[in-house]
């Protein structure tokens, strides 16, 4: 008997909005698999290669583009990020749910290839809240804070105008936001 086709869930949202926290919990509470992206950025303290990202050099990344191994990719602040196609394809064939945490540029590429995927945008309750959360992170110097805040606002604008997202989850209360995404992942 063939199993039902799996499900692709794409989660985007600006940095500082809490999407990593939400996605980690969603993966724990459901049977969704996390799609591990490749990136050329340096690991942050606490990040584990192969779990949070696969950290690669630029030549390796470019080789994967040339060999058409990426479902989508984008450049963010001078670093490349991309989703390897194979694990996504395999999960879908095996009837699994796979969750991609990617930026809006990437989500738009996935939408072109797989318009039936489920697209979830995590948004902050307001610009002020986003600013406070980005500041509160403490890992950013002033310049990179400004860059991330600018990109965050731009990303929300493009996301809202793209028409790609089926669901917008406002992260006012983290537990409520997690539950909403769990419900989306588990819905038929
Ligand atoms: P960070 O460096 O903070 O982990 O991620 C920076 C941005 O890159 C975030 O918006 C994140 O969602 C996005 N990102 C992470 N992995 C991928 C990916 O595989 N593809 C795309 N397009 N964006 C990604």
mmCIF file with all atom_site columns, C-alpha atoms and ligand atoms in Angstrom:
data_model
loop_
_atom_site.group_PDB
_atom_site.id
_atom_site.type_symbol
_atom_site.label_atom_id
_atom_site.label_alt_id
_atom_site.label_comp_id
_atom_site.label_asym_id
_atom_site.label_entity_id
_atom_site.label_seq_id
_atom_site.pdbx_PDB_ins_code
_atom_site.Cartn_x
_atom_site.Cartn_y
_atom_site.Cartn_z
_atom_site.occupancy
_atom_site.B_iso_or_equiv
_atom_site.pdbx_formal_charge
_atom_site.auth_seq_id
_atom_site.auth_comp_id
_atom_site.auth_asym_id
_atom_site.auth_atom_id
_atom_site.pdbx_PDB_model_num
ATOM   1   C CA  . UNK A 1 1   ? 0.000  0.000  0.000  1.00 0.00 ? 1   UNK A CA  1
ATOM   2   C CA  . UNK A 1 2   ? 1.334  3.445  -0.801 1.00 0.00 ? 2   UNK A CA  1
ATOM   3   C CA  . UNK A 1 3   ? 1.425  5.915  2.018  1.00 0.00 ? 3   UNK A CA  1
ATOM   4   C CA  . UNK A 1 4   ? -0.240 9.292  1.702  1.00 0.00 ? 4   UNK A CA  1
ATOM   5   C CA  . UNK A 1 5   ? 1.961  12.042 0.362  1.00 0.00 ? 5   UNK A CA  1
ATOM   6   C CA  . UNK A 1 6   ? 3.752  14.029 3.009  1.00 0.00 ? 6   UNK A CA  1
ATOM   7   C CA  . UNK A 1 7   ? 3.351  17.674 3.730  1.00 0.00 ? 7   UNK A CA  1
ATOM   8   C CA  . UNK A 1 8   ? 5.675  20.608 3.286  1.00 0.00 ? 8   UNK A CA  1
ATOM   9   C CA  . UNK A 1 9   ? 5.307  23.436 5.799  1.00 0.00 ? 9   UNK A CA  1
ATOM   10  C CA  . UNK A 1 10  ? 7.295  26.608 5.166  1.00 0.00 ? 10  UNK A CA  1
ATOM   11  C CA  . UNK A 1 11  ? 7.722  28.976 8.109  1.00 0.00 ? 11  UNK A CA  1
ATOM   12  C CA  . UNK A 1 12  ? 9.089  32.476 7.594  1.00 0.00 ? 12  UNK A CA  1
ATOM   13  C CA  . UNK A 1 13  ? 9.316  35.566 9.689  1.00 0.00 ? 13  UNK A CA  1
ATOM   14  C CA  . UNK A 1 14  ? 11.802 38.301 10.380 1.00 0.00 ? 14  UNK A CA  1
ATOM   15  C CA  . UNK A 1 15  ? 14.703 37.717 12.728 1.00 0.00 ? 15  UNK A CA  1
ATOM   16  C CA  . UNK A 1 16  ? 13.770 38.461 16.330 1.00 0.00 ? 16  UNK A CA  1
ATOM   17  C CA  . UNK A 1 17  ? 10.180 37.357 15.870 1.00 0.00 ? 17  UNK A CA  1
ATOM   18  C CA  . UNK A 1 18  ? 10.726 34.089 17.738 1.00 0.00 ? 18  UNK A CA  1
ATOM   19  C CA  . UNK A 1 19  ? 10.383 31.701 14.820 1.00 0.00 ? 19  UNK A CA  1
ATOM   20  C CA  . UNK A 1 20  ? 13.294 29.441 15.801 1.00 0.00 ? 20  UNK A CA  1
ATOM   21  C CA  . UNK A 1 21  ? 11.839 28.992 19.282 1.00 0.00 ? 21  UNK A CA  1
ATOM   22  C CA  . UNK A 1 22  ? 8.426  28.278 17.810 1.00 0.00 ? 22  UNK A CA  1
ATOM   23  C CA  . UNK A 1 23  ? 9.749  25.867 15.183 1.00 0.00 ? 23  UNK A CA  1
ATOM   24  C CA  . UNK A 1 24  ? 11.859 23.916 17.682 1.00 0.00 ? 24  UNK A CA  1
ATOM   25  C CA  . UNK A 1 25  ? 8.810  23.398 19.902 1.00 0.00 ? 25  UNK A CA  1
ATOM   26  C CA  . UNK A 1 26  ? 6.601  22.485 16.954 1.00 0.00 ? 26  UNK A CA  1
ATOM   27  C CA  . UNK A 1 27  ? 9.087  19.831 15.851 1.00 0.00 ? 27  UNK A CA  1
ATOM   28  C CA  . UNK A 1 28  ? 9.146  18.445 19.425 1.00 0.00 ? 28  UNK A CA  1
ATOM   29  C CA  . UNK A 1 29  ? 5.383  18.364 19.790 1.00 0.00 ? 29  UNK A CA  1
ATOM   30  C CA  . UNK A 1 30  ? 4.461  16.974 16.357 1.00 0.00 ? 30  UNK A CA  1
ATOM   31  C CA  . UNK A 1 31  ? 5.971  14.383 14.065 1.00 0.00 ? 31  UNK A CA  1
ATOM   32  C CA  . UNK A 1 32  ? 7.298  17.053 11.699 1.00 0.00 ? 32  UNK A CA  1
ATOM   33  C CA  . UNK A 1 33  ? 10.939 16.791 10.629 1.00 0.00 ? 33  UNK A CA  1
ATOM   34  C CA  . UNK A 1 34  ? 13.098 19.931 10.594 1.00 0.00 ? 34  UNK A CA  1
ATOM   35  C CA  . UNK A 1 35  ? 14.774 20.659 7.262  1.00 0.00 ? 35  UNK A CA  1
ATOM   36  C CA  . UNK A 1 36  ? 18.411 21.432 8.057  1.00 0.00 ? 36  UNK A CA  1
ATOM   37  C CA  . UNK A 1 37  ? 19.553 24.237 5.759  1.00 0.00 ? 37  UNK A CA  1
ATOM   38  C CA  . UNK A 1 38  ? 23.065 24.710 4.512  1.00 0.00 ? 38  UNK A CA  1
ATOM   39  C CA  . UNK A 1 39  ? 24.712 28.061 5.113  1.00 0.00 ? 39  UNK A CA  1
ATOM   40  C CA  . UNK A 1 40  ? 28.016 29.812 4.592  1.00 0.00 ? 40  UNK A CA  1
ATOM   41  C CA  . UNK A 1 41  ? 27.624 31.835 7.790  1.00 0.00 ? 41  UNK A CA  1
ATOM   42  C CA  . UNK A 1 42  ? 29.739 31.071 10.842 1.00 0.00 ? 42  UNK A CA  1
ATOM   43  C CA  . UNK A 1 43  ? 28.115 29.026 13.615 1.00 0.00 ? 43  UNK A CA  1
ATOM   44  C CA  . UNK A 1 44  ? 26.864 31.036 16.587 1.00 0.00 ? 44  UNK A CA  1
ATOM   45  C CA  . UNK A 1 45  ? 27.713 29.831 20.096 1.00 0.00 ? 45  UNK A CA  1
ATOM   46  C CA  . UNK A 1 46  ? 25.581 26.807 20.902 1.00 0.00 ? 46  UNK A CA  1
ATOM   47  C CA  . UNK A 1 47  ? 24.741 25.961 17.308 1.00 0.00 ? 47  UNK A CA  1
ATOM   48  C CA  . UNK A 1 48  ? 25.490 22.407 16.255 1.00 0.00 ? 48  UNK A CA  1
ATOM   49  C CA  . UNK A 1 49  ? 26.566 21.465 12.722 1.00 0.00 ? 49  UNK A CA  1
ATOM   50  C CA  . UNK A 1 50  ? 24.015 19.119 11.195 1.00 0.00 ? 50  UNK A CA  1
ATOM   51  C CA  . UNK A 1 51  ? 21.298 20.045 13.693 1.00 0.00 ? 51  UNK A CA  1
ATOM   52  C CA  . UNK A 1 52  ? 20.824 23.814 13.349 1.00 0.00 ? 52  UNK A CA  1
ATOM   53  C CA  . UNK A 1 53  ? 22.514 24.152 9.970  1.00 0.00 ? 53  UNK A CA  1
ATOM   54  C CA  . UNK A 1 54  ? 25.087 22.400 7.883  1.00 0.00 ? 54  UNK A CA  1
ATOM   55  C CA  . UNK A 1 55  ? 27.910 24.915 7.883  1.00 0.00 ? 55  UNK A CA  1
ATOM   56  C CA  . UNK A 1 56  ? 29.744 24.878 4.554  1.00 0.00 ? 56  UNK A CA  1
ATOM   57  C CA  . UNK A 1 57  ? 32.176 27.085 2.665  1.00 0.00 ? 57  UNK A CA  1
ATOM   58  C CA  . UNK A 1 58  ? 31.133 29.164 -0.315 1.00 0.00 ? 58  UNK A CA  1
ATOM   59  C CA  . UNK A 1 59  ? 32.700 26.800 -2.864 1.00 0.00 ? 59  UNK A CA  1
ATOM   60  C CA  . UNK A 1 60  ? 30.683 23.870 -1.488 1.00 0.00 ? 60  UNK A CA  1
ATOM   61  C CA  . UNK A 1 61  ? 27.510 25.955 -1.553 1.00 0.00 ? 61  UNK A CA  1
ATOM   62  C CA  . UNK A 1 62  ? 28.122 27.073 -5.130 1.00 0.00 ? 62  UNK A CA  1
ATOM   63  C CA  . UNK A 1 63  ? 28.752 23.484 -6.184 1.00 0.00 ? 63  UNK A CA  1
ATOM   64  C CA  . UNK A 1 64  ? 25.345 22.531 -4.774 1.00 0.00 ? 64  UNK A CA  1
ATOM   65  C CA  . UNK A 1 65  ? 23.708 25.314 -6.799 1.00 0.00 ? 65  UNK A CA  1
ATOM   66  C CA  . UNK A 1 66  ? 25.496 24.152 -9.968 1.00 0.00 ? 66  UNK A CA  1
ATOM   67  C CA  . UNK A 1 67  ? 24.430 20.567 -9.420 1.00 0.00 ? 67  UNK A CA  1
ATOM   68  C CA  . UNK A 1 68  ? 20.847 21.670 -8.841 1.00 0.00 ? 68  UNK A CA  1
ATOM   69  C CA  . UNK A 1 69  ? 20.781 20.195 -5.339 1.00 0.00 ? 69  UNK A CA  1
ATOM   70  C CA  . UNK A 1 70  ? 18.914 23.089 -3.729 1.00 0.00 ? 70  UNK A CA  1
ATOM   71  C CA  . UNK A 1 71  ? 15.156 23.546 -3.650 1.00 0.00 ? 71  UNK A CA  1
ATOM   72  C CA  . UNK A 1 72  ? 15.722 27.240 -3.030 1.00 0.00 ? 72  UNK A CA  1
ATOM   73  C CA  . UNK A 1 73  ? 18.486 29.507 -1.835 1.00 0.00 ? 73  UNK A CA  1
ATOM   74  C CA  . UNK A 1 74  ? 19.011 33.130 -0.907 1.00 0.00 ? 74  UNK A CA  1
ATOM   75  C CA  . UNK A 1 75  ? 21.729 35.516 0.186  1.00 0.00 ? 75  UNK A CA  1
ATOM   76  C CA  . UNK A 1 76  ? 21.101 37.237 3.509  1.00 0.00 ? 76  UNK A CA  1
ATOM   77  C CA  . UNK A 1 77  ? 23.624 39.799 4.845  1.00 0.00 ? 77  UNK A CA  1
ATOM   78  C CA  . UNK A 1 78  ? 26.383 38.393 2.642  1.00 0.00 ? 78  UNK A CA  1
ATOM   79  C CA  . UNK A 1 79  ? 25.815 34.780 3.662  1.00 0.00 ? 79  UNK A CA  1
ATOM   80  C CA  . UNK A 1 80  ? 24.200 32.096 1.546  1.00 0.00 ? 80  UNK A CA  1
ATOM   81  C CA  . UNK A 1 81  ? 21.386 29.929 2.896  1.00 0.00 ? 81  UNK A CA  1
ATOM   82  C CA  . UNK A 1 82  ? 19.683 27.084 1.075  1.00 0.00 ? 82  UNK A CA  1
ATOM   83  C CA  . UNK A 1 83  ? 17.425 24.065 1.415  1.00 0.00 ? 83  UNK A CA  1
ATOM   84  C CA  . UNK A 1 84  ? 18.824 20.753 0.120  1.00 0.00 ? 84  UNK A CA  1
ATOM   85  C CA  . UNK A 1 85  ? 16.180 19.211 -2.140 1.00 0.00 ? 85  UNK A CA  1
ATOM   86  C CA  . UNK A 1 86  ? 16.784 15.547 -1.371 1.00 0.00 ? 86  UNK A CA  1
ATOM   87  C CA  . UNK A 1 87  ? 15.602 15.372 2.273  1.00 0.00 ? 87  UNK A CA  1
ATOM   88  C CA  . UNK A 1 88  ? 12.462 17.317 1.324  1.00 0.00 ? 88  UNK A CA  1
ATOM   89  C CA  . UNK A 1 89  ? 11.697 15.016 -1.586 1.00 0.00 ? 89  UNK A CA  1
ATOM   90  C CA  . UNK A 1 90  ? 12.317 11.947 0.543  1.00 0.00 ? 90  UNK A CA  1
ATOM   91  C CA  . UNK A 1 91  ? 10.120 13.158 3.406  1.00 0.00 ? 91  UNK A CA  1
ATOM   92  C CA  . UNK A 1 92  ? 7.249  13.861 1.038  1.00 0.00 ? 92  UNK A CA  1
ATOM   93  C CA  . UNK A 1 93  ? 7.552  10.504 -0.696 1.00 0.00 ? 93  UNK A CA  1
ATOM   94  C CA  . UNK A 1 94  ? 7.568  8.763  2.694  1.00 0.00 ? 94  UNK A CA  1
ATOM   95  C CA  . UNK A 1 95  ? 4.460  10.582 3.872  1.00 0.00 ? 95  UNK A CA  1
ATOM   96  C CA  . UNK A 1 96  ? 6.278  12.653 6.475  1.00 0.00 ? 96  UNK A CA  1
ATOM   97  C CA  . UNK A 1 97  ? 5.735  16.298 7.313  1.00 0.00 ? 97  UNK A CA  1
ATOM   98  C CA  . UNK A 1 98  ? 8.803  18.461 6.815  1.00 0.00 ? 98  UNK A CA  1
ATOM   99  C CA  . UNK A 1 99  ? 9.186  21.963 8.148  1.00 0.00 ? 99  UNK A CA  1
ATOM   100 C CA  . UNK A 1 100 ? 11.363 24.568 6.429  1.00 0.00 ? 100 UNK A CA  1
ATOM   101 C CA  . UNK A 1 101 ? 12.438 27.673 8.319  1.00 0.00 ? 101 UNK A CA  1
ATOM   102 C CA  . UNK A 1 102 ? 13.490 29.995 5.507  1.00 0.00 ? 102 UNK A CA  1
ATOM   103 C CA  . UNK A 1 103 ? 13.278 33.637 4.591  1.00 0.00 ? 103 UNK A CA  1
ATOM   104 C CA  . UNK A 1 104 ? 10.643 35.226 2.382  1.00 0.00 ? 104 UNK A CA  1
ATOM   105 C CA  . UNK A 1 105 ? 12.794 35.185 -0.785 1.00 0.00 ? 105 UNK A CA  1
ATOM   106 C CA  . UNK A 1 106 ? 13.227 31.435 -0.326 1.00 0.00 ? 106 UNK A CA  1
ATOM   107 C CA  . UNK A 1 107 ? 9.550  30.889 0.434  1.00 0.00 ? 107 UNK A CA  1
ATOM   108 C CA  . UNK A 1 108 ? 8.617  32.605 -2.810 1.00 0.00 ? 108 UNK A CA  1
ATOM   109 C CA  . UNK A 1 109 ? 10.890 30.203 -4.738 1.00 0.00 ? 109 UNK A CA  1
ATOM   110 C CA  . UNK A 1 110 ? 9.333  27.196 -2.998 1.00 0.00 ? 110 UNK A CA  1
ATOM   111 C CA  . UNK A 1 111 ? 5.884  28.586 -3.810 1.00 0.00 ? 111 UNK A CA  1
ATOM   112 C CA  . UNK A 1 112 ? 6.759  28.650 -7.520 1.00 0.00 ? 112 UNK A CA  1
ATOM   113 C CA  . UNK A 1 113 ? 7.802  25.000 -7.433 1.00 0.00 ? 113 UNK A CA  1
ATOM   114 C CA  . UNK A 1 114 ? 5.329  23.682 -4.874 1.00 0.00 ? 114 UNK A CA  1
ATOM   115 C CA  . UNK A 1 115 ? 2.295  25.959 -4.661 1.00 0.00 ? 115 UNK A CA  1
ATOM   116 C CA  . UNK A 1 116 ? 0.392  23.399 -2.577 1.00 0.00 ? 116 UNK A CA  1
ATOM   117 C CA  . UNK A 1 117 ? 2.815  23.644 0.334  1.00 0.00 ? 117 UNK A CA  1
ATOM   118 C CA  . UNK A 1 118 ? 1.609  25.366 3.485  1.00 0.00 ? 118 UNK A CA  1
ATOM   119 C CA  . UNK A 1 119 ? 3.129  28.787 4.077  1.00 0.00 ? 119 UNK A CA  1
ATOM   120 C CA  . UNK A 1 120 ? 3.145  30.302 7.549  1.00 0.00 ? 120 UNK A CA  1
ATOM   121 C CA  . UNK A 1 121 ? 4.327  33.809 8.357  1.00 0.00 ? 121 UNK A CA  1
ATOM   122 C CA  . UNK A 1 122 ? 5.273  34.560 11.966 1.00 0.00 ? 122 UNK A CA  1
ATOM   123 C CA  . UNK A 1 123 ? 4.777  38.266 12.603 1.00 0.00 ? 123 UNK A CA  1
ATOM   124 C CA  . UNK A 1 124 ? 5.393  40.486 15.624 1.00 0.00 ? 124 UNK A CA  1
ATOM   125 C CA  . UNK A 1 125 ? 2.443  42.262 17.280 1.00 0.00 ? 125 UNK A CA  1
ATOM   126 C CA  . UNK A 1 126 ? 4.033  45.625 16.400 1.00 0.00 ? 126 UNK A CA  1
ATOM   127 C CA  . UNK A 1 127 ? 7.234  47.292 15.181 1.00 0.00 ? 127 UNK A CA  1
ATOM   128 C CA  . UNK A 1 128 ? 7.998  48.395 18.747 1.00 0.00 ? 128 UNK A CA  1
ATOM   129 C CA  . UNK A 1 129 ? 7.827  44.851 20.040 1.00 0.00 ? 129 UNK A CA  1
ATOM   130 C CA  . UNK A 1 130 ? 10.065 43.654 17.203 1.00 0.00 ? 130 UNK A CA  1
ATOM   131 C CA  . UNK A 1 131 ? 12.591 46.413 17.970 1.00 0.00 ? 131 UNK A CA  1
ATOM   132 C CA  . UNK A 1 132 ? 12.648 45.470 21.673 1.00 0.00 ? 132 UNK A CA  1
ATOM   133 C CA  . UNK A 1 133 ? 13.059 41.776 20.911 1.00 0.00 ? 133 UNK A CA  1
ATOM   134 C CA  . UNK A 1 134 ? 15.906 42.385 18.493 1.00 0.00 ? 134 UNK A CA  1
ATOM   135 C CA  . UNK A 1 135 ? 17.638 44.640 21.042 1.00 0.00 ? 135 UNK A CA  1
ATOM   136 C CA  . UNK A 1 136 ? 17.003 42.158 23.832 1.00 0.00 ? 136 UNK A CA  1
ATOM   137 C CA  . UNK A 1 137 ? 18.881 39.486 21.962 1.00 0.00 ? 137 UNK A CA  1
ATOM   138 C CA  . UNK A 1 138 ? 22.127 41.162 22.901 1.00 0.00 ? 138 UNK A CA  1
ATOM   139 C CA  . UNK A 1 139 ? 24.076 39.221 20.285 1.00 0.00 ? 139 UNK A CA  1
ATOM   140 C CA  . UNK A 1 140 ? 23.921 42.089 17.796 1.00 0.00 ? 140 UNK A CA  1
ATOM   141 C CA  . UNK A 1 141 ? 26.126 45.171 17.627 1.00 0.00 ? 141 UNK A CA  1
ATOM   142 C CA  . UNK A 1 142 ? 24.443 48.465 16.711 1.00 0.00 ? 142 UNK A CA  1
ATOM   143 C CA  . UNK A 1 143 ? 25.133 48.218 12.980 1.00 0.00 ? 143 UNK A CA  1
ATOM   144 C CA  . UNK A 1 144 ? 23.931 44.658 12.631 1.00 0.00 ? 144 UNK A CA  1
ATOM   145 C CA  . UNK A 1 145 ? 20.904 45.540 14.791 1.00 0.00 ? 145 UNK A CA  1
ATOM   146 C CA  . UNK A 1 146 ? 19.986 48.315 12.361 1.00 0.00 ? 146 UNK A CA  1
ATOM   147 C CA  . UNK A 1 147 ? 20.463 45.992 9.391  1.00 0.00 ? 147 UNK A CA  1
ATOM   148 C CA  . UNK A 1 148 ? 18.325 43.269 10.920 1.00 0.00 ? 148 UNK A CA  1
ATOM   149 C CA  . UNK A 1 149 ? 15.578 45.670 11.951 1.00 0.00 ? 149 UNK A CA  1
ATOM   150 C CA  . UNK A 1 150 ? 15.509 47.182 8.439  1.00 0.00 ? 150 UNK A CA  1
ATOM   151 C CA  . UNK A 1 151 ? 15.461 43.766 6.814  1.00 0.00 ? 151 UNK A CA  1
ATOM   152 C CA  . UNK A 1 152 ? 12.766 42.603 9.239  1.00 0.00 ? 152 UNK A CA  1
ATOM   153 C CA  . UNK A 1 153 ? 10.432 45.438 8.274  1.00 0.00 ? 153 UNK A CA  1
ATOM   154 C CA  . UNK A 1 154 ? 11.172 44.927 4.585  1.00 0.00 ? 154 UNK A CA  1
ATOM   155 C CA  . UNK A 1 155 ? 10.585 41.191 4.897  1.00 0.00 ? 155 UNK A CA  1
ATOM   156 C CA  . UNK A 1 156 ? 7.192  41.688 6.536  1.00 0.00 ? 156 UNK A CA  1
ATOM   157 C CA  . UNK A 1 157 ? 6.175  44.123 3.824  1.00 0.00 ? 157 UNK A CA  1
ATOM   158 C CA  . UNK A 1 158 ? 7.223  41.786 0.990  1.00 0.00 ? 158 UNK A CA  1
ATOM   159 C CA  . UNK A 1 159 ? 5.628  38.793 2.725  1.00 0.00 ? 159 UNK A CA  1
ATOM   160 C CA  . UNK A 1 160 ? 2.324  40.593 3.125  1.00 0.00 ? 160 UNK A CA  1
ATOM   161 C CA  . UNK A 1 161 ? 2.336  41.701 -0.489 1.00 0.00 ? 161 UNK A CA  1
ATOM   162 C CA  . UNK A 1 162 ? 3.484  38.343 -1.916 1.00 0.00 ? 162 UNK A CA  1
ATOM   163 C CA  . UNK A 1 163 ? 0.173  36.562 -1.428 1.00 0.00 ? 163 UNK A CA  1
ATOM   164 C CA  . UNK A 1 164 ? 2.192  33.396 -0.703 1.00 0.00 ? 164 UNK A CA  1
ATOM   165 C CA  . UNK A 1 165 ? 1.296  32.910 2.974  1.00 0.00 ? 165 UNK A CA  1
ATOM   166 C CA  . UNK A 1 166 ? -1.811 30.924 3.875  1.00 0.00 ? 166 UNK A CA  1
ATOM   167 C CA  . UNK A 1 167 ? -1.435 31.668 7.579  1.00 0.00 ? 167 UNK A CA  1
ATOM   168 C CA  . UNK A 1 168 ? -0.176 34.628 9.562  1.00 0.00 ? 168 UNK A CA  1
ATOM   169 C CA  . UNK A 1 169 ? 0.593  33.861 13.205 1.00 0.00 ? 169 UNK A CA  1
ATOM   170 C CA  . UNK A 1 170 ? 1.111  36.896 15.437 1.00 0.00 ? 170 UNK A CA  1
ATOM   171 C CA  . UNK A 1 171 ? 3.651  36.070 18.125 1.00 0.00 ? 171 UNK A CA  1
ATOM   172 C CA  . UNK A 1 172 ? 2.220  38.053 21.009 1.00 0.00 ? 172 UNK A CA  1
ATOM   173 C CA  . UNK A 1 173 ? 2.283  35.143 23.429 1.00 0.00 ? 173 UNK A CA  1
ATOM   174 C CA  . UNK A 1 174 ? 4.839  32.455 22.590 1.00 0.00 ? 174 UNK A CA  1
ATOM   175 C CA  . UNK A 1 175 ? 2.790  29.520 23.878 1.00 0.00 ? 175 UNK A CA  1
ATOM   176 C CA  . UNK A 1 176 ? -0.276 30.626 21.912 1.00 0.00 ? 176 UNK A CA  1
ATOM   177 C CA  . UNK A 1 177 ? 1.844  31.059 18.779 1.00 0.00 ? 177 UNK A CA  1
ATOM   178 C CA  . UNK A 1 178 ? 3.352  27.562 19.184 1.00 0.00 ? 178 UNK A CA  1
ATOM   179 C CA  . UNK A 1 179 ? -0.133 26.069 19.535 1.00 0.00 ? 179 UNK A CA  1
ATOM   180 C CA  . UNK A 1 180 ? -1.327 27.815 16.397 1.00 0.00 ? 180 UNK A CA  1
ATOM   181 C CA  . UNK A 1 181 ? 1.577  26.460 14.357 1.00 0.00 ? 181 UNK A CA  1
ATOM   182 C CA  . UNK A 1 182 ? 1.103  22.967 15.859 1.00 0.00 ? 182 UNK A CA  1
ATOM   183 C CA  . UNK A 1 183 ? -2.543 23.111 14.763 1.00 0.00 ? 183 UNK A CA  1
ATOM   184 C CA  . UNK A 1 184 ? -1.540 24.159 11.259 1.00 0.00 ? 184 UNK A CA  1
ATOM   185 C CA  . UNK A 1 185 ? 1.022  21.340 11.021 1.00 0.00 ? 185 UNK A CA  1
ATOM   186 C CA  . UNK A 1 186 ? -1.473 18.758 12.277 1.00 0.00 ? 186 UNK A CA  1
ATOM   187 C CA  . UNK A 1 187 ? -4.421 19.958 10.238 1.00 0.00 ? 187 UNK A CA  1
ATOM   188 C CA  . UNK A 1 188 ? -5.448 17.863 7.276  1.00 0.00 ? 188 UNK A CA  1
HETATM 189 P P1  . LIG B 2 .   ? 20.118 33.266 10.849 1.00 0.00 ? 1   LIG B P1  1
HETATM 190 O O1  . LIG B 2 .   ? 21.469 33.639 10.320 1.00 0.00 ? 1   LIG B O1  1
HETATM 191 O O2  . LIG B 2 .   ? 19.598 34.259 11.843 1.00 0.00 ? 1   LIG B O2  1
HETATM 192 O O3  . LIG B 2 .   ? 20.060 31.844 11.355 1.00 0.00 ? 1   LIG B O3  1
HETATM 193 O O4  . LIG B 2 .   ? 19.106 33.304 9.615  1.00 0.00 ? 1   LIG B O4  1
HETATM 194 C C1  . LIG B 2 .   ? 19.000 34.452 8.820  1.00 0.00 ? 1   LIG B C1  1
HETATM 195 C C2  . LIG B 2 .   ? 17.814 34.312 7.881  1.00 0.00 ? 1   LIG B C2  1
HETATM 196 O O5  . LIG B 2 .   ? 18.032 33.254 6.946  1.00 0.00 ? 1   LIG B O5  1
HETATM 197 C C3  . LIG B 2 .   ? 16.510 33.944 8.607  1.00 0.00 ? 1   LIG B C3  1
HETATM 198 O O6  . LIG B 2 .   ? 15.464 34.739 8.073  1.00 0.00 ? 1   LIG B O6  1
HETATM 199 C C4  . LIG B 2 .   ? 16.316 32.496 8.248  1.00 0.00 ? 1   LIG B C4  1
HETATM 200 O O7  . LIG B 2 .   ? 14.947 32.114 8.261  1.00 0.00 ? 1   LIG B O7  1
HETATM 201 C C5  . LIG B 2 .   ? 16.874 32.450 6.865  1.00 0.00 ? 1   LIG B C5  1
HETATM 202 N N1  . LIG B 2 .   ? 17.211 31.110 6.420  1.00 0.00 ? 1   LIG B N1  1
HETATM 203 C C6  . LIG B 2 .   ? 17.703 30.078 7.149  1.00 0.00 ? 1   LIG B C6  1
HETATM 204 N N2  . LIG B 2 .   ? 17.853 28.982 6.393  1.00 0.00 ? 1   LIG B N2  1
HETATM 205 C C7  . LIG B 2 .   ? 17.441 29.322 5.148  1.00 0.00 ? 1   LIG B C7  1
HETATM 206 C C8  . LIG B 2 .   ? 17.346 28.609 3.903  1.00 0.00 ? 1   LIG B C8  1
HETATM 207 O O8  . LIG B 2 .   ? 17.655 27.433 3.779  1.00 0.00 ? 1   LIG B O8  1
HETATM 208 N N3  . LIG B 2 .   ? 16.885 29.319 2.854  1.00 0.00 ? 1   LIG B N3  1
HETATM 209 C C9  . LIG B 2 .   ? 16.503 30.611 2.935  1.00 0.00 ? 1   LIG B C9  1
HETATM 210 N N4  . LIG B 2 .   ? 16.035 31.208 1.835  1.00 0.00 ? 1   LIG B N4  1
HETATM 211 N N5  . LIG B 2 .   ? 16.582 31.308 4.069  1.00 0.00 ? 1   LIG B N5  1
HETATM 212 C C10 . LIG B 2 .   ? 17.032 30.671 5.166  1.00 0.00 ? 1   LIG B C10 1
#
